[in-house]
GROMACS .gro file of C-alpha atoms in nm:
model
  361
    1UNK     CA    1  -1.041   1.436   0.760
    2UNK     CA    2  -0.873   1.149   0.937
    3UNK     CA    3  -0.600   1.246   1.141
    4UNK     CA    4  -0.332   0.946   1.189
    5UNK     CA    5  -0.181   0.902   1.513
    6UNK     CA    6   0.103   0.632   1.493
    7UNK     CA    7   0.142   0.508   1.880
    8UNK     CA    8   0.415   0.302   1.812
    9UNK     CA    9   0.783   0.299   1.635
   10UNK     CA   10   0.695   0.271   1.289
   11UNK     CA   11   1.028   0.221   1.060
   12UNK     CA   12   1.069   0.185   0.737
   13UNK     CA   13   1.373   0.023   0.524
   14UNK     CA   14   1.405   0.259   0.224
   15UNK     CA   15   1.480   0.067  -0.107
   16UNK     CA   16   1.824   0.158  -0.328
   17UNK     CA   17   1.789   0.047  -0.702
   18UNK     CA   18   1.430  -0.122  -0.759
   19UNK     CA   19   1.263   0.047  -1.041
   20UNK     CA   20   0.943   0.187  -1.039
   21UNK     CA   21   0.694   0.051  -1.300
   22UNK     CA   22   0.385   0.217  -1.495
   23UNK     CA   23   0.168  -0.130  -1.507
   24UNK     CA   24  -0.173   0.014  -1.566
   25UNK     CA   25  -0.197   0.412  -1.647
   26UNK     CA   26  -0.267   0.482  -1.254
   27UNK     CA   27   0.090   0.653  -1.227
   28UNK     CA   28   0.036   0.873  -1.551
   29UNK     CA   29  -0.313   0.998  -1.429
   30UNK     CA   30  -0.194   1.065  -1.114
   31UNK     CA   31   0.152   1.272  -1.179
   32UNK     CA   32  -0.035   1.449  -1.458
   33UNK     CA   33  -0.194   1.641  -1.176
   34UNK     CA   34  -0.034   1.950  -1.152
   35UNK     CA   35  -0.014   1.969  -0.762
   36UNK     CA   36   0.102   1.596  -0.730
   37UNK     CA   37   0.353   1.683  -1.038
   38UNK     CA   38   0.519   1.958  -0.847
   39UNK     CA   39   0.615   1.742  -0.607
   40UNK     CA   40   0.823   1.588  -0.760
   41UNK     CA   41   0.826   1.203  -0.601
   42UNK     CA   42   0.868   0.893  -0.845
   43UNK     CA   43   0.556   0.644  -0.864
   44UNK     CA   44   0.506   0.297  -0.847
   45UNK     CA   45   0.172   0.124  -0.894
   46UNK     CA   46  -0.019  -0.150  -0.844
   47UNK     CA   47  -0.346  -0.303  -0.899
   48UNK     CA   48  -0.496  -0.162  -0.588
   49UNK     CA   49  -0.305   0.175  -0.596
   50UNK     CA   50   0.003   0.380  -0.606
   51UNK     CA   51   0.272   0.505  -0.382
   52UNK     CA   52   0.483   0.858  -0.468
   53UNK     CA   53   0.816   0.886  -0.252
   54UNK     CA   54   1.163   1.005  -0.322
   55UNK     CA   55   1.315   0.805  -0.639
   56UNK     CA   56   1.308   0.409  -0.521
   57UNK     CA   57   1.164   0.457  -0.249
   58UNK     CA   58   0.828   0.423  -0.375
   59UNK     CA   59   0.854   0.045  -0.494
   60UNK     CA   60   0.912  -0.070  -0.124
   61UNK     CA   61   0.568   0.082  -0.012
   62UNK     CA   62   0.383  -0.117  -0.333
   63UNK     CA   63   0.386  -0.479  -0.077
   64UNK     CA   64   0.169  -0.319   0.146
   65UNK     CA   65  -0.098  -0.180  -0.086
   66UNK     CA   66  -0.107  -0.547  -0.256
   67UNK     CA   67  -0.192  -0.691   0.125
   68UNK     CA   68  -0.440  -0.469   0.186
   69UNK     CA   69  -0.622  -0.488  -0.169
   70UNK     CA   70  -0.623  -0.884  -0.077
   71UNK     CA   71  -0.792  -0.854   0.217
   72UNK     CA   72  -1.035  -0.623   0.165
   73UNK     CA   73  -1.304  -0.765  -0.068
   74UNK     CA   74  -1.232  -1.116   0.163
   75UNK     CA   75  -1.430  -0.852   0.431
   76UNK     CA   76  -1.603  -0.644   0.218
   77UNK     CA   77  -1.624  -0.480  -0.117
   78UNK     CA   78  -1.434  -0.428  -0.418
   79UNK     CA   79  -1.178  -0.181  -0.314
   80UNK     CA   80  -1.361   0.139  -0.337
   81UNK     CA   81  -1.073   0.366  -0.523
   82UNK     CA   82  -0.686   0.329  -0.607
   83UNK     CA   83  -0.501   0.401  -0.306
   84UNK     CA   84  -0.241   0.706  -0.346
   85UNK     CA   85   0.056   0.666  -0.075
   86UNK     CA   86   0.198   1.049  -0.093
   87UNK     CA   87   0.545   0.983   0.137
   88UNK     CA   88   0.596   1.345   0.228
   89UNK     CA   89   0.677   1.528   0.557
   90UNK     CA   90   0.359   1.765   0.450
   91UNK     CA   91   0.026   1.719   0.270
   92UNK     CA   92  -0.187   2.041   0.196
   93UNK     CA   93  -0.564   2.031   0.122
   94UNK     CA   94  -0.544   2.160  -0.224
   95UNK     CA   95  -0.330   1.865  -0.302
   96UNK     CA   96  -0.573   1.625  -0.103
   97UNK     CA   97  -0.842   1.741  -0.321
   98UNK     CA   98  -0.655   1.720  -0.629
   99UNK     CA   99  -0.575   1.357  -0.561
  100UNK     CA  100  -0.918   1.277  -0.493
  101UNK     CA  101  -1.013   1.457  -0.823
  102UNK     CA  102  -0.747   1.231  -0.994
  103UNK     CA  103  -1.024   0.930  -0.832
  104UNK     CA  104  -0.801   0.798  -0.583
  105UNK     CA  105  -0.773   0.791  -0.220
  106UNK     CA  106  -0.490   0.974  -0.076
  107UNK     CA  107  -0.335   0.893   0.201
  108UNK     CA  108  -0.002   1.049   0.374
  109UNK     CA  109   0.260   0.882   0.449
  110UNK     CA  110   0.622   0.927   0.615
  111UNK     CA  111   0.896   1.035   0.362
  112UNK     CA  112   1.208   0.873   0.474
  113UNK     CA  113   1.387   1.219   0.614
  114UNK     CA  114   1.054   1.288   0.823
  115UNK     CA  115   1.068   0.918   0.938
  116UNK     CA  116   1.415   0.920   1.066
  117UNK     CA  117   1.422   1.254   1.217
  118UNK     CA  118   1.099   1.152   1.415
  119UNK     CA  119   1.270   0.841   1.529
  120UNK     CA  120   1.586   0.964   1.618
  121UNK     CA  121   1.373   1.250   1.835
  122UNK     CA  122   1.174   1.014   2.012
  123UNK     CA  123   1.454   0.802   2.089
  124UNK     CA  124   1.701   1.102   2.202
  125UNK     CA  125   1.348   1.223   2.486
  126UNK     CA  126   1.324   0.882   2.590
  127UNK     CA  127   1.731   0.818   2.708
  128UNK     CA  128   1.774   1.175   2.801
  129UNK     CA  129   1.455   1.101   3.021
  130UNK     CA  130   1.602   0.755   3.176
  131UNK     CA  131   1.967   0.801   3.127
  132UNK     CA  132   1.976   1.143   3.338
  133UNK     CA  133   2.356   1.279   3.376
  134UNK     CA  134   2.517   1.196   3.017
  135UNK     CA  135   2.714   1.403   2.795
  136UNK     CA  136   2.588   1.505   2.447
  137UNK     CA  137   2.814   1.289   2.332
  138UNK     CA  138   2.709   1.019   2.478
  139UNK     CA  139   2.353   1.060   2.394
  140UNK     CA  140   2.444   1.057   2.067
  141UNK     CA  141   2.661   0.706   2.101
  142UNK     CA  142   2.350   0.580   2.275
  143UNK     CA  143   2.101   0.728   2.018
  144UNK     CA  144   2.315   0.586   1.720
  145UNK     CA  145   2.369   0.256   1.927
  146UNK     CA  146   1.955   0.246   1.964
  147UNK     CA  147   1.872   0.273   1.609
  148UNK     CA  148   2.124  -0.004   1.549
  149UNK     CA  149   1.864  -0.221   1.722
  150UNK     CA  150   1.538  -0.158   1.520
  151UNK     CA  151   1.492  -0.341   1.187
  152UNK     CA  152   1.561  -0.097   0.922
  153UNK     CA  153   1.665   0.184   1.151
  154UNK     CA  154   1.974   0.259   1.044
  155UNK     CA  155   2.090   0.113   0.686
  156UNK     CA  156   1.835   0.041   0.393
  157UNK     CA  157   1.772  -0.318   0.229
  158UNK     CA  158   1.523  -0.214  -0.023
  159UNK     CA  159   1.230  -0.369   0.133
  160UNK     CA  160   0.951  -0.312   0.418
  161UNK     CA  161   0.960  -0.535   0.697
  162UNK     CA  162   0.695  -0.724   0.793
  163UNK     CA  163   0.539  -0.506   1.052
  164UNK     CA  164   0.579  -0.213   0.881
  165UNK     CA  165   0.372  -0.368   0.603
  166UNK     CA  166   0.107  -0.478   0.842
  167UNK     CA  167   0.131  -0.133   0.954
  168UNK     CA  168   0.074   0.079   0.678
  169UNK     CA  169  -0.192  -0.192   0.500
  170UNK     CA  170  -0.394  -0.070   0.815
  171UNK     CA  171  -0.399   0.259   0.774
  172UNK     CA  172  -0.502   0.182   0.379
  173UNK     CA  173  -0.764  -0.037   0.550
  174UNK     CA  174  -0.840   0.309   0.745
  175UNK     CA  175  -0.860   0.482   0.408
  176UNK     CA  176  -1.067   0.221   0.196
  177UNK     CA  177  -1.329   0.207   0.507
  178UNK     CA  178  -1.385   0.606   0.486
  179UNK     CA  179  -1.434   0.590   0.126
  180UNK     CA  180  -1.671   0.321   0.149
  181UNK     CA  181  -1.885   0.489   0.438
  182UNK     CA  182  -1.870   0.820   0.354
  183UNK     CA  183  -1.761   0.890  -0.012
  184UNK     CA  184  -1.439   0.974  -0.202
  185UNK     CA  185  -1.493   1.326  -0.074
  186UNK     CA  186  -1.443   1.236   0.302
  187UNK     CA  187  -1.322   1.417   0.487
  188UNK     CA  188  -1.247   1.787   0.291
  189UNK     CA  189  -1.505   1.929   0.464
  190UNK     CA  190  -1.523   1.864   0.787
  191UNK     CA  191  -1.554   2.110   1.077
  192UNK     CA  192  -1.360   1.939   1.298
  193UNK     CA  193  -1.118   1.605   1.335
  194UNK     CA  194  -1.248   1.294   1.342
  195UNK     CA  195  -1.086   0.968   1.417
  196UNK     CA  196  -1.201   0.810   1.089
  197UNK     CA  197  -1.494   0.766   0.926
  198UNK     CA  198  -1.869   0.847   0.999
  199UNK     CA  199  -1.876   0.492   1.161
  200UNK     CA  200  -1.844   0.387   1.470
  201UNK     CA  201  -1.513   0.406   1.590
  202UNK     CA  202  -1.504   0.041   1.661
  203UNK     CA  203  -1.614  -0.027   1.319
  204UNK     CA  204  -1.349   0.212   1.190
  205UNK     CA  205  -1.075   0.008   1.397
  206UNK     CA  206  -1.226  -0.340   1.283
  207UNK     CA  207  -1.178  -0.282   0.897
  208UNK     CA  208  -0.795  -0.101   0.988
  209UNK     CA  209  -0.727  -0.432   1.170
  210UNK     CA  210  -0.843  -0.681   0.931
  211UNK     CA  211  -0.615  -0.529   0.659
  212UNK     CA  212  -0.310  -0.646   0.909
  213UNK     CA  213  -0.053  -0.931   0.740
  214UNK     CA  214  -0.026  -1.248   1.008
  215UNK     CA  215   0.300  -1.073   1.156
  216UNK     CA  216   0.116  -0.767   1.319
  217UNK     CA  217  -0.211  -1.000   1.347
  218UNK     CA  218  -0.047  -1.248   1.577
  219UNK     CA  219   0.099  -0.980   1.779
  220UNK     CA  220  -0.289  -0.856   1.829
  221UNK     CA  221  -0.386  -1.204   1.965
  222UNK     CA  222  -0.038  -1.275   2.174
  223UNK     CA  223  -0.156  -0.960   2.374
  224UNK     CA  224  -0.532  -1.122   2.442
  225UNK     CA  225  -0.366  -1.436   2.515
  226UNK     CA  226  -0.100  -1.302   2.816
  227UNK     CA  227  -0.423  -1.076   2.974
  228UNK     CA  228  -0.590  -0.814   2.806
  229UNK     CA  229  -0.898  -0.667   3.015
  230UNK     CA  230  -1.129  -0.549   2.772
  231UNK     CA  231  -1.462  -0.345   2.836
  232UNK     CA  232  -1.774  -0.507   2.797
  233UNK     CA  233  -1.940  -0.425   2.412
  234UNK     CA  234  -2.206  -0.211   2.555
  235UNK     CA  235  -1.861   0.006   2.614
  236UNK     CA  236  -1.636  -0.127   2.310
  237UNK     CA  237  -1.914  -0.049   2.049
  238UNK     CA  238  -2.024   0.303   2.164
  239UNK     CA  239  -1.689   0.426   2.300
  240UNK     CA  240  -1.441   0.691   2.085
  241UNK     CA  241  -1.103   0.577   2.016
  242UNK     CA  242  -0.906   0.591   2.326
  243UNK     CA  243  -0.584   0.742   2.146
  244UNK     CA  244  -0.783   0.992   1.923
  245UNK     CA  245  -0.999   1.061   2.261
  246UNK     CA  246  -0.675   1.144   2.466
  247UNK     CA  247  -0.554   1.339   2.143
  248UNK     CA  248  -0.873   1.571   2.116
  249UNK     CA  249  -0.824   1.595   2.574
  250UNK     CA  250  -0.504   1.702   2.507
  251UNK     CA  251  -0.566   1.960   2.221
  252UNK     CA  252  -0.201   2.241   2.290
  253UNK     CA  253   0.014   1.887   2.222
  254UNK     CA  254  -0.012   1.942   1.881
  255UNK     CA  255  -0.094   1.599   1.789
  256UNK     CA  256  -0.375   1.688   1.582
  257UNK     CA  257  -0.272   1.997   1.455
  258UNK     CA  258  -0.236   2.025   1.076
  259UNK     CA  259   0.141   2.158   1.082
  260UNK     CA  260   0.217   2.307   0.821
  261UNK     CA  261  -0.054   2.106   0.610
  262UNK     CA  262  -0.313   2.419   0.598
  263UNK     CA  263  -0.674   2.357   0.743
  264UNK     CA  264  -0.758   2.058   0.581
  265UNK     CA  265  -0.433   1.921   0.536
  266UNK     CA  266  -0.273   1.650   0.679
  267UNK     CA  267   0.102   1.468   0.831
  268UNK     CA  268   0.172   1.188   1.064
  269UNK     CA  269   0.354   1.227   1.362
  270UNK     CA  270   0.551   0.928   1.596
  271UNK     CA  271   0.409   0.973   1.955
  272UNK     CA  272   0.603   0.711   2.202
  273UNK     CA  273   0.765   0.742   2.481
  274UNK     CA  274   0.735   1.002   2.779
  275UNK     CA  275   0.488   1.165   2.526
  276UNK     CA  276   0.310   0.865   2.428
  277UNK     CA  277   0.288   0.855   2.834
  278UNK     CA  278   0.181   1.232   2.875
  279UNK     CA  279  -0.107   1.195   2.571
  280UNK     CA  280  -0.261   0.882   2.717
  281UNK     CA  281  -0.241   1.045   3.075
  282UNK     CA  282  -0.135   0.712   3.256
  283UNK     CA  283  -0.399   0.487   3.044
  284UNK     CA  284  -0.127   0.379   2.802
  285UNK     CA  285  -0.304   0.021   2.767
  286UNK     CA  286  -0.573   0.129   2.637
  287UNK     CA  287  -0.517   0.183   2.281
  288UNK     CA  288  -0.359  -0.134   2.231
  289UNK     CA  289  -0.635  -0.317   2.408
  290UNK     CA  290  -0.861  -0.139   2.173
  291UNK     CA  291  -0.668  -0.263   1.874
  292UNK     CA  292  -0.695  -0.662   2.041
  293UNK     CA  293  -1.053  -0.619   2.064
  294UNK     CA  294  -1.120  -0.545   1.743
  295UNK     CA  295  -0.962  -0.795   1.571
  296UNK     CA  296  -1.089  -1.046   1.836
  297UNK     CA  297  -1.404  -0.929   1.821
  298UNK     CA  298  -1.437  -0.950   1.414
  299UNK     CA  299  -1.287  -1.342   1.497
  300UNK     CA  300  -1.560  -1.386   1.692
  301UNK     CA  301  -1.839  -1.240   1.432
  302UNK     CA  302  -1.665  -1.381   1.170
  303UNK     CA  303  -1.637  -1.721   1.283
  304UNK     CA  304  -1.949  -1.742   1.498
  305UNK     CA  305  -2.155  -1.662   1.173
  306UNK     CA  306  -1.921  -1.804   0.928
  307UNK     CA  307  -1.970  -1.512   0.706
  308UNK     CA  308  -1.645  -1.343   0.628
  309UNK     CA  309  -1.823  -1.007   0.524
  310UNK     CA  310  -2.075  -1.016   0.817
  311UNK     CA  311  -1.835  -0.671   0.915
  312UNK     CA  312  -1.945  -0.540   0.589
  313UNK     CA  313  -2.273  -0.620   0.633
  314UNK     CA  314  -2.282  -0.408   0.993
  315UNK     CA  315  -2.139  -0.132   0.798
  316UNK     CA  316  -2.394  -0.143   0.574
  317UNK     CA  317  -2.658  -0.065   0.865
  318UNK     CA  318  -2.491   0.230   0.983
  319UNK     CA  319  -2.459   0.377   0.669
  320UNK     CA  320  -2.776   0.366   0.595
  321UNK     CA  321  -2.887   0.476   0.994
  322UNK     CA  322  -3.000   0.171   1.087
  323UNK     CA  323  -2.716   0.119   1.360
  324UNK     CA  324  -2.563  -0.207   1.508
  325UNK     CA  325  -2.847  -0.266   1.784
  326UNK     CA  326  -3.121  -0.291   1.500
  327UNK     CA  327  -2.920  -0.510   1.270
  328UNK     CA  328  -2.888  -0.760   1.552
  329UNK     CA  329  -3.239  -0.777   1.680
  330UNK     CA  330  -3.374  -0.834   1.259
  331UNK     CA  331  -3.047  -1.048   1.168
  332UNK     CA  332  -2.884  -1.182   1.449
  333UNK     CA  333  -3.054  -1.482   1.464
  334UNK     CA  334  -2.964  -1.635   1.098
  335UNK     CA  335  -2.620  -1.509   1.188
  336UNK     CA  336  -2.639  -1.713   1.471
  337UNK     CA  337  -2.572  -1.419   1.636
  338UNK     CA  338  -2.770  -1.254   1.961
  339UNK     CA  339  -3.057  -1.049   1.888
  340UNK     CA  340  -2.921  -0.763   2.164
  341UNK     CA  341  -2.603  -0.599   2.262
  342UNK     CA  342  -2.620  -0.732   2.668
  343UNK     CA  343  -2.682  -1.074   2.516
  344UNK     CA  344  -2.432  -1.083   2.259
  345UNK     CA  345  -2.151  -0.952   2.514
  346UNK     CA  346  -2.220  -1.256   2.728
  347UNK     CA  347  -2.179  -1.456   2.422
  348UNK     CA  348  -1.864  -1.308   2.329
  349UNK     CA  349  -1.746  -1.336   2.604
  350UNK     CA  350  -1.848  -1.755   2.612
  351UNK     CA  351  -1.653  -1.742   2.256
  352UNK     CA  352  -1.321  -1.564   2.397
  353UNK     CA  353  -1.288  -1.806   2.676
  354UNK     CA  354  -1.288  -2.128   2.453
  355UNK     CA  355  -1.098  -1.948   2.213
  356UNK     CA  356  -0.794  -1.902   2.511
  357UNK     CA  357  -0.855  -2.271   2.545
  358UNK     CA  358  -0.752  -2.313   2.208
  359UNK     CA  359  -0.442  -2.148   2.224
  360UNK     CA  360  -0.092  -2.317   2.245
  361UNK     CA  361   0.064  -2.248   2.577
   0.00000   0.00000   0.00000
């Protein structure tokens, strides 16, 4: 099971009066499962999926299930099973397994009481920690005044913003990936959390990543571009994720706990802030660097070999036990690729310094 860890503020802009519509069957077949049924959200579907939230609601998530079913057979199959965005504060197993059942993917998502509550709790830590000496009152003011300032945070306009599309395409990305490596099944019987899929976490990050809308995309290169020191790929391709790593150090936070979800199920939690801080223990970069390198380094395969799918193509060898080292040395070369890991990091690393040429500024 894939445990999602949002590092940042994610916010969502809750829609008022757009109508849900049944365009292909996928809504019927999904809320004629009983357990999905009793939940009683309203669905909206797509071609590459649906989403179940309170009443409108649901329409505004449809955006980012159409970006990610664009982009993902650009990089690497058809998509592998309809998406199924459940926008609840909980998720149990049974229900996970019913939904997979049903042949989609499920994936959890924040309803938009969970989301605001989270918010509004992060935001309330983080000026009680640097504001020291206010009333409650005035914590309040200055928690009401905060949300003011983040797109969507306080008043709905029936859409997702832009980031918050790139955001959740990801974690469909995340999804799509895990079905593709591992199976529909994924996940419901695993011993133990994993960060995503039986791939490397790299690869796991790369196919999250390319999912991304230009808004959220562009913010991945800015951060390269003002200095981003990035381990070698001897590290970046054998490594764990940094967050999940500091998640599973850090097991009493409760960060990957299933609360309330039952073993097996699932939720998403905000972490930012003094606990964003605390869970990274002082290495608060590295996620995000992790995040730059793997869309730079897909850039760099992808444009280097000119093959769009070339990630797919890695995939491939490690699902089939191959691994990454192998491909290279048999296809590197008509990739026009290095045949070795030591040799291809020096080459990457020839590619990112031109590409910094390149950019404006």
């Amino acid at each position: 099971m894939r445990t999602c860890l949002i590092s940042l503020l994610i916010v969502a802009a809750w829609p008022t009066s757009t109508a849900a519509q049944d365009l292909t069957g996928k809504c019927a077949r999904i809320t004629a499962v009983p357990q999905i049924n009793a939940l009683g959200l309203t669905c909206a579907e797509t071609a590459s999926g649906v989403a179940l939230a309170t009443g409108p609601a649901a329409a505004a998530l449809l955006p980012a299930i159409d970006q990610a079913g664009n982009q993902f057979p650009r990089h690497f199959e058809t998509v592998p099973a309809p998406v199924a965005i459940v926008a609840a504060s909980t998720i149990t197993k049974e229900q996970l397994a019913a939904i997979r059942t049903a042949g989609f993917a499920p994936l959890p998502w924040f309803d938009g009481k969970g989301m605001r509550g989270q918010l509004e709790s992060s935001i309330r830590a983080k000026i009680i920690e640097q504001l020291q000496g206010l009333t409650p009152q005035q914590v309040d003011s200055a928690v009401a005044q905060a949300l003011t300032q983040i797109p969507g945070g306080s008043t709905a306009n029936g859409t997702l913003g832009e980031k918050e599309v790139g955001a959740l395409a990801h974690e469909i990305g995340h999804m799509w990936f895990g079905v593709l490596q591992d199976g529909l099944a994924q996940g419901s019987t695993a011993a133990a959390p994993r960060y995503g899929s039986s791939a490397p976490d790299w690869l796991d990050e790369t196919a999250a990543v390319l999912m991304e809308n230009a808004a959220v995309t562009q913010g991945r290169r800015d951060a390269i571009v003002r200095g981003m020191q990035m381990p070698p790929l001897t590290q970046f391709l054998t490594m764990d994720h940094p967050v999940f790593d500091a998640a599973r150090a850090n097991p009493g936070d409760g960060v990957l706990s299933d609360r309330g979800g039952g073993a097996g199920g699932a939720s998403i939690r905000i972490v930012s802030g003094a606990e964003a801080d605390k869970l990274m223990a002082g290495k608060a970069s590295a996620g995000p660097t992790f995040y730059s390198q793997a869309r730079a380094f897909a850039d760099f395969l992808i444009e280097t070999s000119g093959n769009s799918r070339i990630i797919n193509e890695i995939a491939v060898a490690e699902r089939s036990g191959q691994g990454t080292a192998r491909w290279l040395a048999v296809n590197g070369k008509r990739h026009h690729l290095a045949t070795s890991i030591d040799r291809l990091d020096r080459q990457w690393q020839a590619w990112l310094k031109a590409w910094l040429l390149r950019q404006p500024g």
